[in-house]
Coordinates of C-alpha atoms in Angstrom, one line a residue:
M1 CA 68.5 80.3 -147.0
N2 CA 70.3 81.6 -150.2
E3 CA 69.4 80.5 -153.7
N4 CA 72.3 77.9 -153.8
A5 CA 71.1 76.2 -150.7
K6 CA 67.5 76.0 -152.1
T7 CA 68.7 74.6 -155.4
L8 CA 70.8 71.9 -153.6
T9 CA 67.8 71.0 -151.5
F10 CA 65.6 70.5 -154.5
V11 CA 68.2 68.5 -156.3
I12 CA 68.7 66.1 -153.3
A13 CA 64.9 65.7 -153.0
A14 CA 64.6 64.9 -156.7
V15 CA 67.3 62.3 -156.4
V16 CA 65.6 60.7 -153.5
V17 CA 62.3 60.5 -155.4
V18 CA 64.0 59.0 -158.4
V19 CA 65.8 56.4 -156.3
A20 CA 62.5 55.6 -154.5
V21 CA 60.6 55.2 -157.8
W22 CA 63.4 53.0 -159.2
A23 CA 63.4 50.8 -156.1
A24 CA 59.6 50.4 -156.2
R25 CA 59.4 49.5 -159.9
P26 CA 58.1 46.0 -160.9
S27 CA 61.1 43.8 -161.5
L28 CA 61.3 41.3 -164.3
P29 CA 62.4 37.7 -163.6
V30 CA 66.1 37.4 -163.9
A31 CA 67.6 34.0 -164.4
S32 CA 69.8 32.8 -161.5
P33 CA 71.7 29.7 -160.6
D34 CA 68.9 28.7 -158.1
D35 CA 66.0 29.1 -160.6
V36 CA 64.6 25.6 -161.4
R37 CA 61.3 26.5 -163.0
G38 CA 60.6 24.4 -166.1
K39 CA 63.2 21.9 -165.3
P40 CA 62.3 18.1 -164.9
L41 CA 62.2 16.9 -161.3
Y42 CA 63.6 13.5 -162.3
P43 CA 65.3 13.9 -165.7
N44 CA 66.4 10.2 -165.9
F45 CA 63.0 8.7 -165.3
K46 CA 61.6 8.3 -168.8
D47 CA 60.2 4.7 -169.1
P48 CA 57.3 3.6 -166.8
L49 CA 57.9 0.0 -167.8
A50 CA 61.3 0.2 -166.2
V51 CA 59.7 0.2 -162.7
T52 CA 60.0 -3.2 -161.1
S53 CA 59.1 -2.2 -157.5
L54 CA 56.7 0.3 -156.1
D55 CA 56.5 1.4 -152.4
I56 CA 53.7 3.6 -151.1
T57 CA 53.6 4.7 -147.5
E58 CA 50.6 6.5 -146.0
F59 CA 50.1 7.9 -142.5
D60 CA 46.8 7.6 -140.6
E61 CA 46.5 10.7 -138.5
D62 CA 43.4 9.3 -136.6
T63 CA 45.3 6.3 -135.4
A64 CA 48.8 7.7 -135.7
T65 CA 50.0 4.6 -137.6
V66 CA 52.0 4.2 -140.8
R67 CA 50.6 1.9 -143.5
P68 CA 53.2 0.6 -146.0
F69 CA 52.3 -1.1 -149.2
R70 CA 54.7 -2.7 -151.6
V71 CA 54.3 -4.4 -155.0
A72 CA 57.3 -5.9 -156.8
Q73 CA 58.5 -8.3 -159.4
I74 CA 60.1 -11.4 -158.0
N75 CA 61.6 -14.5 -159.6
V76 CA 59.4 -17.6 -159.3
K77 CA 60.8 -20.8 -160.9
G78 CA 62.8 -18.7 -163.4
K79 CA 59.9 -16.4 -164.3
L80 CA 59.4 -12.8 -163.2
V81 CA 56.0 -12.3 -161.7
W82 CA 54.3 -9.5 -159.7
R83 CA 53.8 -10.1 -156.0
I84 CA 52.7 -8.1 -153.0
P85 CA 55.5 -8.5 -150.4
S86 CA 53.5 -6.4 -147.9
H87 CA 50.8 -9.1 -148.0
D88 CA 52.8 -12.3 -147.8
D89 CA 53.8 -12.2 -151.5
Y90 CA 50.2 -12.6 -152.7
P91 CA 50.0 -12.7 -156.6
A92 CA 49.3 -9.2 -158.0
D93 CA 47.6 -8.2 -161.1
A94 CA 50.0 -5.2 -161.2
K95 CA 51.7 -5.0 -164.6
D96 CA 49.3 -2.3 -166.0
Q97 CA 48.6 -0.8 -162.6
V98 CA 52.3 -0.1 -161.9
A99 CA 52.8 1.2 -165.4
S100 CA 49.9 3.6 -165.0
A101 CA 51.1 4.8 -161.6
A102 CA 54.6 5.4 -162.9
A103 CA 53.2 7.2 -166.0
G104 CA 51.4 9.6 -163.7
L105 CA 54.6 10.6 -162.0
M106 CA 56.9 10.5 -165.0
N107 CA 58.2 13.7 -166.6
L108 CA 57.3 15.9 -163.6
T109 CA 58.2 19.5 -164.4
I110 CA 58.8 22.0 -161.7
L111 CA 56.4 24.9 -161.9
Q112 CA 57.5 26.7 -158.8
K113 CA 59.8 26.4 -155.8
V114 CA 57.7 27.6 -152.8
S115 CA 60.1 27.0 -149.9
E116 CA 63.4 25.6 -148.7
D117 CA 62.5 26.0 -145.0
Q118 CA 62.0 22.7 -143.2
G119 CA 59.5 24.4 -140.9
D120 CA 57.1 24.8 -143.9
Q121 CA 56.8 21.1 -144.6
Q122 CA 53.8 20.7 -142.3
E123 CA 52.0 23.7 -143.9
Y124 CA 52.3 22.1 -147.4
G125 CA 51.7 18.5 -146.2
V126 CA 55.1 17.1 -147.2
V127 CA 56.2 15.8 -143.8
A128 CA 57.8 12.3 -144.3
P129 CA 55.6 9.4 -143.0
D130 CA 58.4 8.1 -140.7
L131 CA 57.4 6.8 -137.2
K132 CA 61.0 7.4 -136.0
T133 CA 60.6 11.2 -136.5
L134 CA 56.8 11.6 -136.1
K135 CA 55.2 12.6 -132.8
V136 CA 51.8 11.9 -131.5
G137 CA 49.2 14.2 -133.0
A138 CA 51.4 15.0 -136.1
T139 CA 49.7 16.7 -139.0
G140 CA 50.7 17.7 -142.5
V141 CA 52.1 14.2 -143.2
G142 CA 52.4 13.3 -146.9
T143 CA 52.4 10.1 -148.9
E144 CA 55.8 8.7 -149.7
V145 CA 56.3 7.0 -153.1
V146 CA 59.5 5.2 -154.1
M147 CA 60.0 3.5 -157.5
K148 CA 63.0 1.4 -158.4
A149 CA 64.4 -0.4 -161.5
K150 CA 65.4 -4.1 -161.6
D151 CA 69.0 -3.4 -160.6
G152 CA 67.7 -1.6 -157.4
K153 CA 68.4 1.8 -158.9
E154 CA 66.1 4.5 -157.5
L155 CA 64.1 6.1 -160.3
L156 CA 61.9 8.3 -158.1
A157 CA 61.6 9.0 -154.3
L158 CA 59.0 11.6 -153.6
V159 CA 56.8 12.9 -150.7
I160 CA 53.5 14.0 -152.2
G161 CA 51.7 16.7 -150.1
K162 CA 48.5 18.8 -150.3
E163 CA 46.8 19.9 -153.5
V164 CA 47.4 23.5 -154.5
P165 CA 44.3 25.5 -153.5
G166 CA 42.2 26.3 -156.5
R167 CA 44.5 24.5 -158.9
T168 CA 43.2 21.0 -159.7
G169 CA 46.0 18.5 -160.5
L170 CA 48.8 20.6 -159.0
R171 CA 50.5 19.2 -155.9
Y172 CA 53.2 20.3 -153.4
V173 CA 56.0 17.7 -153.4
R174 CA 59.4 17.2 -151.9
K175 CA 62.2 14.9 -152.8
V176 CA 62.9 12.4 -150.1
G177 CA 65.9 13.6 -148.1
E178 CA 65.7 17.2 -149.4
D179 CA 64.0 20.3 -147.9
A180 CA 63.0 22.2 -151.1
I181 CA 59.2 22.2 -151.7
Y182 CA 58.0 22.4 -155.3
V183 CA 54.7 22.7 -157.2
V184 CA 54.3 20.1 -160.0
E185 CA 51.4 18.6 -162.0
A186 CA 51.0 15.0 -160.9
K187 CA 48.4 12.3 -161.3
T188 CA 48.0 10.4 -158.1
D189 CA 44.8 8.4 -158.7
K190 CA 46.7 5.1 -159.3
L191 CA 48.7 5.4 -156.1
S192 CA 46.4 3.3 -154.1
T193 CA 47.3 1.4 -150.9
K194 CA 44.1 -0.6 -151.1
F195 CA 45.0 -4.3 -151.4
E196 CA 41.9 -5.1 -153.6
N197 CA 43.0 -2.6 -156.2
W198 CA 46.2 -4.6 -157.0
I199 CA 44.8 -8.1 -157.3
E200 CA 42.6 -10.2 -159.6
R201 CA 39.1 -8.8 -159.1
N202 CA 37.1 -12.0 -159.8
L203 CA 38.4 -14.2 -157.1
L204 CA 36.2 -17.2 -157.9
G205 CA 36.2 -16.8 -161.6
I206 CA 32.5 -17.7 -162.0
N207 CA 29.8 -16.8 -164.4
T208 CA 26.6 -16.5 -162.5
W209 CA 24.6 -17.6 -165.5
D210 CA 26.2 -21.1 -165.0
L211 CA 25.0 -21.3 -161.4
K212 CA 23.0 -24.4 -160.7
Q213 CA 22.6 -24.9 -157.0
L214 CA 23.4 -23.5 -153.5
A215 CA 23.8 -25.8 -150.5
I216 CA 23.9 -23.9 -147.2
Q217 CA 25.2 -25.7 -144.1
D218 CA 24.2 -23.5 -141.2
Y219 CA 26.2 -24.4 -138.1
S220 CA 28.7 -22.9 -135.6
V221 CA 31.5 -24.2 -133.4
D222 CA 31.5 -23.7 -129.6
A223 CA 35.3 -23.6 -129.1
F224 CA 35.0 -23.6 -125.3
Q225 CA 32.9 -26.7 -125.1
G226 CA 34.3 -28.3 -128.2
A227 CA 30.8 -28.7 -129.7
L228 CA 29.3 -28.4 -133.1
I229 CA 26.0 -26.5 -133.0
Q230 CA 23.8 -27.5 -135.9
R231 CA 21.0 -25.2 -137.0
G232 CA 19.9 -26.1 -140.5
D233 CA 20.7 -27.4 -144.0
M234 CA 19.1 -25.8 -147.1
V235 CA 19.5 -26.6 -150.8
V236 CA 18.3 -24.0 -153.3
G237 CA 18.1 -24.7 -157.0
Y238 CA 18.6 -21.9 -159.6
N239 CA 17.4 -21.8 -163.2
D240 CA 18.1 -18.6 -165.1
T241 CA 15.3 -19.3 -167.6
G242 CA 12.8 -20.7 -165.1
E243 CA 9.9 -19.0 -163.3
P244 CA 10.5 -18.8 -160.5
K245 CA 14.3 -18.8 -160.9
W246 CA 14.9 -19.9 -157.3
K247 CA 13.4 -23.0 -155.9
M248 CA 13.8 -24.6 -152.5
L249 CA 14.9 -28.2 -153.1
E250 CA 15.6 -29.2 -149.5
D251 CA 15.1 -27.6 -146.2
R252 CA 15.6 -29.1 -142.8
K253 CA 16.4 -28.0 -139.3
F254 CA 18.1 -29.6 -136.4
V255 CA 15.9 -30.1 -133.4
A256 CA 17.9 -30.5 -130.2
D257 CA 17.1 -33.4 -127.9
D258 CA 19.1 -33.9 -124.7
H259 CA 17.9 -37.5 -124.5
S260 CA 19.3 -38.4 -127.9
D261 CA 22.7 -39.8 -128.4
K262 CA 23.3 -37.4 -131.3
G263 CA 22.0 -34.5 -129.4
G264 CA 18.9 -34.2 -131.6
Q265 CA 17.5 -35.1 -135.0
W266 CA 17.0 -33.5 -138.4
T267 CA 13.4 -32.5 -139.2
P268 CA 12.1 -31.4 -142.7
V269 CA 10.7 -27.9 -143.0
K270 CA 8.0 -27.0 -145.4
L271 CA 7.1 -23.5 -146.6
G272 CA 3.9 -22.2 -144.9
A273 CA 0.9 -21.1 -146.9
D274 CA 1.9 -17.4 -146.3
Q275 CA 5.6 -17.9 -147.0
E276 CA 7.8 -17.8 -150.1
I277 CA 11.5 -18.0 -151.0
N278 CA 13.3 -14.6 -150.7
A279 CA 14.5 -14.2 -154.3
A280 CA 15.9 -10.7 -153.6
K281 CA 18.3 -12.0 -150.9
L282 CA 19.5 -14.9 -153.2
D283 CA 20.0 -12.5 -156.1
E284 CA 22.1 -10.3 -153.8
L285 CA 24.2 -13.4 -152.9
K286 CA 24.6 -14.3 -156.5
T287 CA 25.9 -10.8 -157.4
A288 CA 28.3 -10.8 -154.5
L289 CA 29.7 -14.2 -155.6
D290 CA 30.2 -12.8 -159.1
D291 CA 32.4 -10.0 -157.8
L292 CA 33.7 -11.4 -154.5
K293 CA 35.8 -8.7 -153.0
I294 CA 38.6 -9.5 -150.5
V295 CA 40.3 -6.8 -148.5
D296 CA 43.3 -8.8 -147.3
V297 CA 45.0 -12.3 -147.2
S298 CA 47.0 -14.4 -144.8
R299 CA 49.0 -17.5 -145.5
K300 CA 47.6 -20.8 -144.3
P301 CA 49.8 -23.1 -142.2
G302 CA 51.7 -25.8 -144.1
G303 CA 50.3 -29.3 -144.1
L304 CA 46.9 -28.6 -145.5
S305 CA 46.2 -30.0 -148.9
A306 CA 44.2 -28.2 -151.5
D307 CA 40.9 -29.9 -150.5
L308 CA 41.5 -28.9 -146.9
K309 CA 41.8 -32.5 -145.7
A310 CA 44.4 -32.4 -142.9
Q311 CA 47.3 -34.7 -143.5
G312 CA 48.2 -37.3 -140.9
D313 CA 51.0 -35.5 -139.1
F314 CA 49.4 -32.1 -139.4
A315 CA 47.1 -32.5 -136.4
R316 CA 50.1 -33.1 -134.2
N317 CA 51.6 -29.7 -135.3
R318 CA 50.6 -27.5 -132.3
E319 CA 51.7 -24.3 -134.0
A320 CA 49.7 -25.0 -137.1
V321 CA 46.6 -26.0 -135.2
E322 CA 46.8 -22.9 -133.1
S323 CA 47.1 -20.8 -136.3
L324 CA 43.8 -22.4 -137.6
R325 CA 42.1 -21.8 -134.3
N326 CA 43.1 -18.1 -134.3
C327 CA 41.3 -17.8 -137.7
G328 CA 38.2 -19.6 -136.6
Y329 CA 38.9 -23.1 -138.0
Y330 CA 38.9 -26.3 -135.9
L331 CA 40.1 -29.9 -136.5
A332 CA 37.9 -32.9 -135.6
K333 CA 38.6 -36.6 -136.1
L334 CA 35.8 -38.4 -138.0
G335 CA 36.7 -42.1 -138.3
N336 CA 40.2 -42.3 -139.7
Q337 CA 40.1 -38.9 -141.3
V338 CA 40.7 -35.5 -139.7
E339 CA 38.2 -32.9 -141.0
L340 CA 38.2 -29.2 -140.7
F341 CA 35.2 -27.2 -139.5
S342 CA 34.6 -23.5 -139.7
N343 CA 33.4 -21.1 -137.0
D344 CA 30.2 -20.0 -138.9
G345 CA 29.2 -22.8 -141.3
E346 CA 29.7 -23.0 -145.0
T347 CA 28.1 -22.5 -148.4
R348 CA 28.6 -24.7 -151.4
V349 CA 28.1 -23.2 -154.8
Q350 CA 27.4 -25.7 -157.5
M351 CA 28.1 -24.7 -161.2
K352 CA 26.8 -26.4 -164.3
D353 CA 30.3 -27.4 -165.3
G354 CA 30.6 -29.6 -162.3
V355 CA 32.8 -27.2 -160.3
Q356 CA 31.7 -26.8 -156.7
Y357 CA 33.0 -23.9 -154.7
V358 CA 33.1 -24.4 -150.9
L359 CA 33.1 -21.2 -148.8
R360 CA 33.9 -21.7 -145.2
F361 CA 33.3 -18.8 -142.8
G362 CA 35.8 -18.3 -140.1
G363 CA 36.3 -15.9 -137.2
I364 CA 36.6 -12.1 -137.0
A365 CA 39.9 -10.9 -138.6
G366 CA 39.8 -7.6 -136.8
S367 CA 39.1 -4.1 -138.1
G368 CA 40.8 -3.4 -141.4
P369 CA 42.5 -0.1 -141.9
A370 CA 40.7 2.3 -144.1
S371 CA 42.6 4.2 -146.8
K372 CA 42.4 8.0 -147.2
D373 CA 40.0 7.5 -150.1
D374 CA 37.7 5.3 -148.0
K375 CA 37.6 7.8 -145.2
A376 CA 36.6 10.5 -147.7
K377 CA 33.8 8.3 -149.2
S378 CA 32.6 7.2 -145.7
K379 CA 31.6 10.7 -144.9
T380 CA 29.1 10.7 -147.8
G381 CA 26.9 8.0 -149.2
K382 CA 26.7 6.9 -152.8
D383 CA 24.2 9.7 -153.6
G384 CA 26.5 12.3 -152.1
K385 CA 24.5 12.6 -148.9
K386 CA 25.8 12.2 -145.4
A387 CA 26.4 8.5 -144.7
D388 CA 24.3 6.6 -142.1
K389 CA 26.0 5.9 -138.8
K390 CA 25.5 2.2 -139.4
T391 CA 27.5 2.2 -142.6
E392 CA 30.0 4.9 -141.6
G393 CA 33.4 3.5 -140.8
S394 CA 32.4 -0.2 -140.4
G395 CA 35.8 -1.9 -140.9
L396 CA 35.0 -5.3 -139.4
N397 CA 36.6 -8.1 -141.4
R398 CA 36.2 -11.9 -141.3
Y399 CA 38.3 -14.9 -142.5
L400 CA 37.1 -17.0 -145.5
F401 CA 38.4 -20.3 -146.6
V402 CA 37.8 -21.1 -150.3
M403 CA 38.2 -24.4 -152.0
A404 CA 37.0 -26.2 -155.1
E405 CA 35.6 -29.8 -155.6
F406 CA 34.4 -31.6 -158.7
N407 CA 30.9 -33.1 -158.9
P408 CA 30.3 -35.1 -162.1
D409 CA 26.6 -35.4 -161.3
A410 CA 26.1 -31.7 -162.0
I411 CA 26.9 -32.3 -165.7
E412 CA 24.0 -33.7 -167.6
K413 CA 24.7 -37.1 -169.1
P414 CA 24.2 -37.4 -172.8
K415 CA 20.9 -38.9 -174.1
L416 CA 21.9 -41.5 -176.6
D417 CA 19.5 -42.5 -179.4
P418 CA 18.6 -46.2 -179.5
L419 CA 20.0 -48.1 -182.4
P420 CA 17.5 -49.8 -184.8
P421 CA 17.5 -53.6 -184.7
P422 CA 19.5 -55.1 -187.5
K423 CA 17.3 -56.4 -190.3
K424 CA 18.0 -59.8 -191.8
D425 CA 18.5 -60.3 -195.5
A426 CA 15.1 -61.0 -197.1
A427 CA 16.4 -64.1 -198.9
K428 CA 17.9 -65.5 -195.7
A429 CA 14.7 -64.7 -193.8
N430 CA 12.6 -66.5 -196.5
A431 CA 15.0 -69.5 -196.4
K432 CA 14.7 -69.8 -192.7
G433 CA 11.0 -69.0 -192.6
K434 CA 10.0 -71.5 -195.4
P435 CA 12.3 -74.5 -195.2
G436 CA 10.2 -76.3 -197.9
D437 CA 11.0 -73.7 -200.6
H438 CA 14.6 -74.8 -201.0
K439 CA 14.6 -78.5 -200.7
P440 CA 17.5 -80.4 -202.3
A441 CA 16.9 -81.7 -205.8
A442 CA 16.4 -85.4 -206.5
G443 CA 19.5 -87.4 -206.3
G444 CA 21.0 -85.1 -203.7
A445 CA 21.7 -82.2 -206.0
K446 CA 21.5 -78.7 -204.4
S447 CA 19.3 -76.0 -205.9
D448 CA 20.6 -73.7 -208.6
H449 CA 19.9 -70.6 -206.4
K450 CA 22.4 -71.7 -203.8
A451 CA 25.0 -72.7 -206.3
D452 CA 24.8 -69.4 -208.1
K453 CA 25.1 -67.2 -204.9
P454 CA 28.9 -67.3 -204.5
A455 CA 29.2 -66.0 -208.1
H456 CA 27.5 -62.7 -207.0
D457 CA 29.9 -62.3 -204.1
K458 CA 33.0 -62.2 -206.3
K459 CA 35.0 -59.0 -206.3
I460 CA 34.5 -56.7 -209.3
N461 CA 37.3 -54.1 -209.6
G462 CA 38.2 -54.7 -205.9
K463 CA 34.6 -54.3 -204.6
T464 CA 32.0 -56.9 -203.9
A465 CA 28.5 -56.6 -205.3
G466 CA 27.2 -55.8 -201.8
D467 CA 29.5 -52.7 -201.5
K468 CA 28.0 -51.0 -204.5
K469 CA 25.1 -49.6 -202.4
V470 CA 24.7 -49.2 -198.6
K471 CA 21.3 -50.3 -197.4
P472 CA 19.1 -47.5 -195.9
E473 CA 18.8 -49.3 -192.5
D474 CA 22.6 -49.7 -192.3
A475 CA 23.2 -46.0 -193.2
E476 CA 20.7 -44.9 -190.5
R477 CA 22.4 -47.2 -187.9
Q478 CA 25.8 -45.7 -188.8
R479 CA 24.5 -42.2 -188.5
I480 CA 23.1 -42.8 -185.0
E481 CA 26.3 -44.5 -183.8
K482 CA 28.3 -41.5 -185.0
E483 CA 26.0 -39.0 -183.3
N484 CA 26.0 -41.0 -180.1
Q485 CA 29.8 -41.2 -180.1
R486 CA 29.9 -37.4 -180.6
K487 CA 27.6 -36.9 -177.6
Q488 CA 29.7 -39.2 -175.5
D489 CA 33.0 -37.5 -176.5
E490 CA 31.5 -34.1 -175.7
Y491 CA 30.4 -35.3 -172.2
Q492 CA 33.9 -36.8 -171.5
Q493 CA 35.5 -33.5 -172.5
K494 CA 33.3 -31.6 -170.1
I495 CA 34.3 -34.0 -167.3
A496 CA 38.0 -33.5 -168.2
D497 CA 37.6 -29.7 -168.4
G498 CA 35.8 -29.6 -165.0
K499 CA 38.5 -31.6 -163.3
K500 CA 41.2 -29.4 -164.8
K501 CA 39.5 -26.2 -163.7
V502 CA 39.2 -27.6 -160.1
N503 CA 42.9 -28.3 -160.0
E504 CA 43.7 -24.8 -161.3
L505 CA 41.4 -23.2 -158.7
N506 CA 42.8 -25.1 -155.8
A507 CA 46.3 -24.3 -156.8
R508 CA 45.3 -20.6 -156.4
F509 CA 43.2 -21.1 -153.2
A510 CA 45.4 -23.6 -151.4
D511 CA 47.8 -21.3 -149.6
W512 CA 45.5 -18.6 -148.4
Y513 CA 43.1 -17.4 -145.8
Y514 CA 41.0 -14.7 -147.5
V515 CA 39.7 -11.8 -145.6
I516 CA 36.3 -10.2 -146.5
S517 CA 34.5 -7.2 -145.2
D518 CA 31.5 -7.5 -142.9
D519 CA 29.3 -6.2 -145.6
V520 CA 30.3 -9.0 -148.1
Y521 CA 30.0 -11.6 -145.3
H522 CA 26.4 -10.8 -144.6
K523 CA 25.6 -11.0 -148.3
I524 CA 27.1 -14.5 -148.9
H525 CA 26.4 -16.0 -145.5
L526 CA 22.6 -16.7 -145.2
G527 CA 20.5 -18.7 -142.8
H528 CA 17.0 -20.1 -143.0
D529 CA 15.4 -16.8 -141.9
D530 CA 17.2 -15.0 -144.7
L531 CA 16.0 -17.5 -147.4
V532 CA 12.3 -17.3 -146.4
K533 CA 10.0 -14.3 -146.2
K534 CA 6.3 -13.6 -145.9
K535 CA 4.4 -13.9 -149.2
E536 CA 3.6 -10.6 -150.8
I537 CA -0.1 -10.4 -151.8
K538 CA -0.7 -8.3 -154.9
K539 CA -3.7 -6.0 -155.0
T540 CA -4.8 -7.4 -158.4
E541 CA -4.5 -11.0 -157.1
K542 CA -7.9 -12.8 -156.6
P543 CA -8.6 -14.9 -153.5
A544 CA -7.8 -18.6 -153.9
A545 CA -11.5 -19.7 -153.5
K546 CA -12.6 -17.7 -156.5
A547 CA -9.8 -18.9 -158.6
H548 CA -10.7 -22.5 -157.7
G549 CA -14.3 -21.8 -158.7
H550 CA -13.3 -20.7 -162.1
A551 CA -11.2 -23.7 -162.6
T552 CA -14.0 -26.3 -162.1
P553 CA -15.9 -25.7 -165.5
A554 CA -12.5 -26.2 -167.2
V555 CA -12.7 -29.9 -166.4
A556 CA -14.8 -30.6 -169.4
A557 CA -13.0 -33.6 -170.8
P558 CA -13.7 -35.9 -167.8
S559 CA -17.4 -34.9 -168.0
A560 CA -17.6 -35.9 -171.7
A561 CA -15.9 -39.2 -171.0
A562 CA -18.3 -39.9 -168.2
T563 CA -21.3 -39.1 -170.4
K564 CA -20.1 -41.8 -172.9
A565 CA -19.9 -44.3 -170.1
V566 CA -23.6 -43.8 -169.2
K567 CA -25.1 -43.9 -172.7
P568 CA -27.1 -47.0 -172.1
A569 CA -28.8 -45.3 -169.1
V570 CA -29.6 -42.2 -171.1
G571 CA -31.1 -44.2 -174.0
K572 CA -34.4 -44.6 -172.2
A573 CA -34.8 -40.9 -171.9
G574 CA -34.0 -40.7 -175.6
A575 CA -37.2 -42.6 -176.5
A576 CA -39.4 -40.1 -174.7
K577 CA -37.7 -37.0 -176.3
P578 CA -37.2 -36.6 -180.0
A579 CA -33.8 -35.8 -181.4
A580 CA -33.2 -32.0 -181.6
K581 CA -30.4 -32.1 -184.1
P582 CA -30.8 -34.1 -187.3
A583 CA -27.2 -33.6 -188.2
A584 CA -26.1 -35.7 -185.2
A585 CA -28.4 -38.5 -186.4
K586 CA -26.8 -38.9 -189.8
P587 CA -23.7 -40.8 -188.7
A588 CA -25.9 -42.9 -186.4
A589 CA -28.1 -43.9 -189.4
A590 CA -25.3 -46.1 -190.7
K591 CA -25.4 -48.2 -187.5
P592 CA -27.4 -51.5 -187.7
E593 CA -29.4 -50.9 -184.5
P594 CA -32.3 -48.5 -185.0
S595 CA -32.6 -47.7 -181.3
K596 CA -29.1 -46.3 -180.9
P597 CA -29.4 -43.5 -183.5
K598 CA -32.2 -42.1 -181.5
A599 CA -30.4 -42.5 -178.2
S600 CA -27.2 -40.7 -179.3
P601 CA -28.7 -37.3 -180.2
A602 CA -30.8 -37.4 -177.1
A603 CA -27.8 -38.3 -175.0
A604 CA -25.9 -35.4 -176.5
K605 CA -28.7 -33.1 -175.8
S606 CA -29.1 -34.4 -172.3
D607 CA -25.4 -33.9 -171.7
K608 CA -25.5 -30.3 -172.7
A609 CA -28.7 -29.3 -171.1
K610 CA -28.5 -31.3 -167.8
P611 CA -25.1 -32.8 -167.1
A612 CA -25.0 -35.5 -164.4
P613 CA -24.0 -33.6 -161.2
A614 CA -22.1 -36.5 -159.6
T615 CA -19.7 -37.2 -162.5
P616 CA -18.1 -33.7 -163.0
K617 CA -17.8 -33.3 -159.2
D618 CA -15.9 -36.5 -159.0
A619 CA -13.7 -35.5 -161.9
A620 CA -12.9 -32.2 -160.2
D621 CA -12.1 -33.9 -157.0
K622 CA -9.7 -36.2 -158.8
F623 CA -8.1 -33.2 -160.6
D624 CA -7.6 -31.4 -157.2
S625 CA -6.1 -34.5 -155.7
L626 CA -3.6 -34.8 -158.5
K627 CA -2.5 -31.2 -157.9
K628 CA -2.1 -31.9 -154.2
A629 CA -0.2 -35.1 -154.8
G630 CA 2.0 -33.6 -157.5
P631 CA 4.7 -32.1 -155.3
A632 CA 4.8 -35.1 -153.0
G633 CA 5.4 -37.3 -156.0
K634 CA 8.3 -35.3 -157.1

């Protein structure tokens, strides 16, 4: 190879190396028509308050079902209100919730386009939750979110997929109907499909401090035999400042008897010596009522009034009656009235303001679907540990009827002060009391006192002489009358407020079967065995016999009274024994009888040294009998 050939070879090799190095160099991003980084995903969506409807659709991979949820503004009697169309247009507390959800997806900025290949949608979790296109065992299905304005204009339609690994807050998303997959920063915590997150949390609207009484009617309905199975009736009083706070006011059970026309009889039940009321269970019930959580609703059939009394023609509506039966509620004719009974009894919650809530427990409403958040939480308990099998995935639900009644007896009536008796004028009293003091003068002339009286009643500057000063007794009478009227007005206002509240509550409850979870059901549905438990004996507590022994010397007053009653009998002993305390003899020295001063100090000494054994024992027995008779007297 000559020199020229060698040189040419080296030149070619050098060119190849240069080309290779140039091709392998790190390239700088160059703007292209397809580059969308930094651009808004929905440039026209700028106002979260412009959203008037929100649709969220989730896919449950375990059950291969789609769960849609919708909340929207609708016109009710000329007023725009939030409702949940996916749940029979139930009223929603959604104004702030929708605005927060919209704000979390507003101004979405594209951080990266990761793919335009439809085959990658499963990998990034942005497959549309559409049953028409999904197959059994589908994975990688996202959550579809659609927001619209009042004119129906679409503000946002997005499929939200998986979170970007290692990048909190970043999500893979895809516009509905498009294949491009982007990475954006989105807040999705308000995008809940849980019904309870979109409604008024405090269903009953109660303040547990105002709780006065619980009445539990424990019964069930045998639908096959058409029989009402009675178990027990319990009434428990509550006093937030008392000790104990809970007190059993009434407790009776139904004892079945096949020979009785009524199938049995009611028998009172008393707490045993080793039993006490289960305050912990009742406190749990009280807390559950304060925050009564419902998981779903269903419309009641038409024809039932707010107080659940069936209207005359309602019982003949087979479709409506069947609807009630499916929810665990049954109609029965009592006299001329058709009443409604529930499958598992009822609880009446009496408040101090006269409002009484009636909770009727119906049948099983099926297993409620658990949201993605619920499934994540069910795998771990509240403390972060693995959940117990008993609590994991328990989605059993039950129907609940809620109504309100007004009980005026729950409102304490005012205690009016008695009016003082009117006092008569002293002069008139004297005139009537002493008729001889004002006899007519001789010749038929009347006394000067009577003749002068009208002169004092004449008006002076528009006022009579009697108006110059109000008598003290009249002023006191007027004060009491005014105070009594204030108390009476206050009482009547409480009555009016209670009735108004009952009407408002029934307007809210009248149209709905409520659905509660099995957990809530067992907290607010209690029987006799739940209310009573074995008494807990504290280690520091002394036996009852010793406590009674210490109480006997405390009965000193009856002993002293008994000693006074036997003074004459002790007087003889006093003559034999000199008085020990001269101070006690000083008051007796003033008495006319010389024997009694000697007897008194001796009696006192005898009482202290050797009390009569029979008298204190009798007094203690009477004291014990009063204690025993106390509860029976109440």
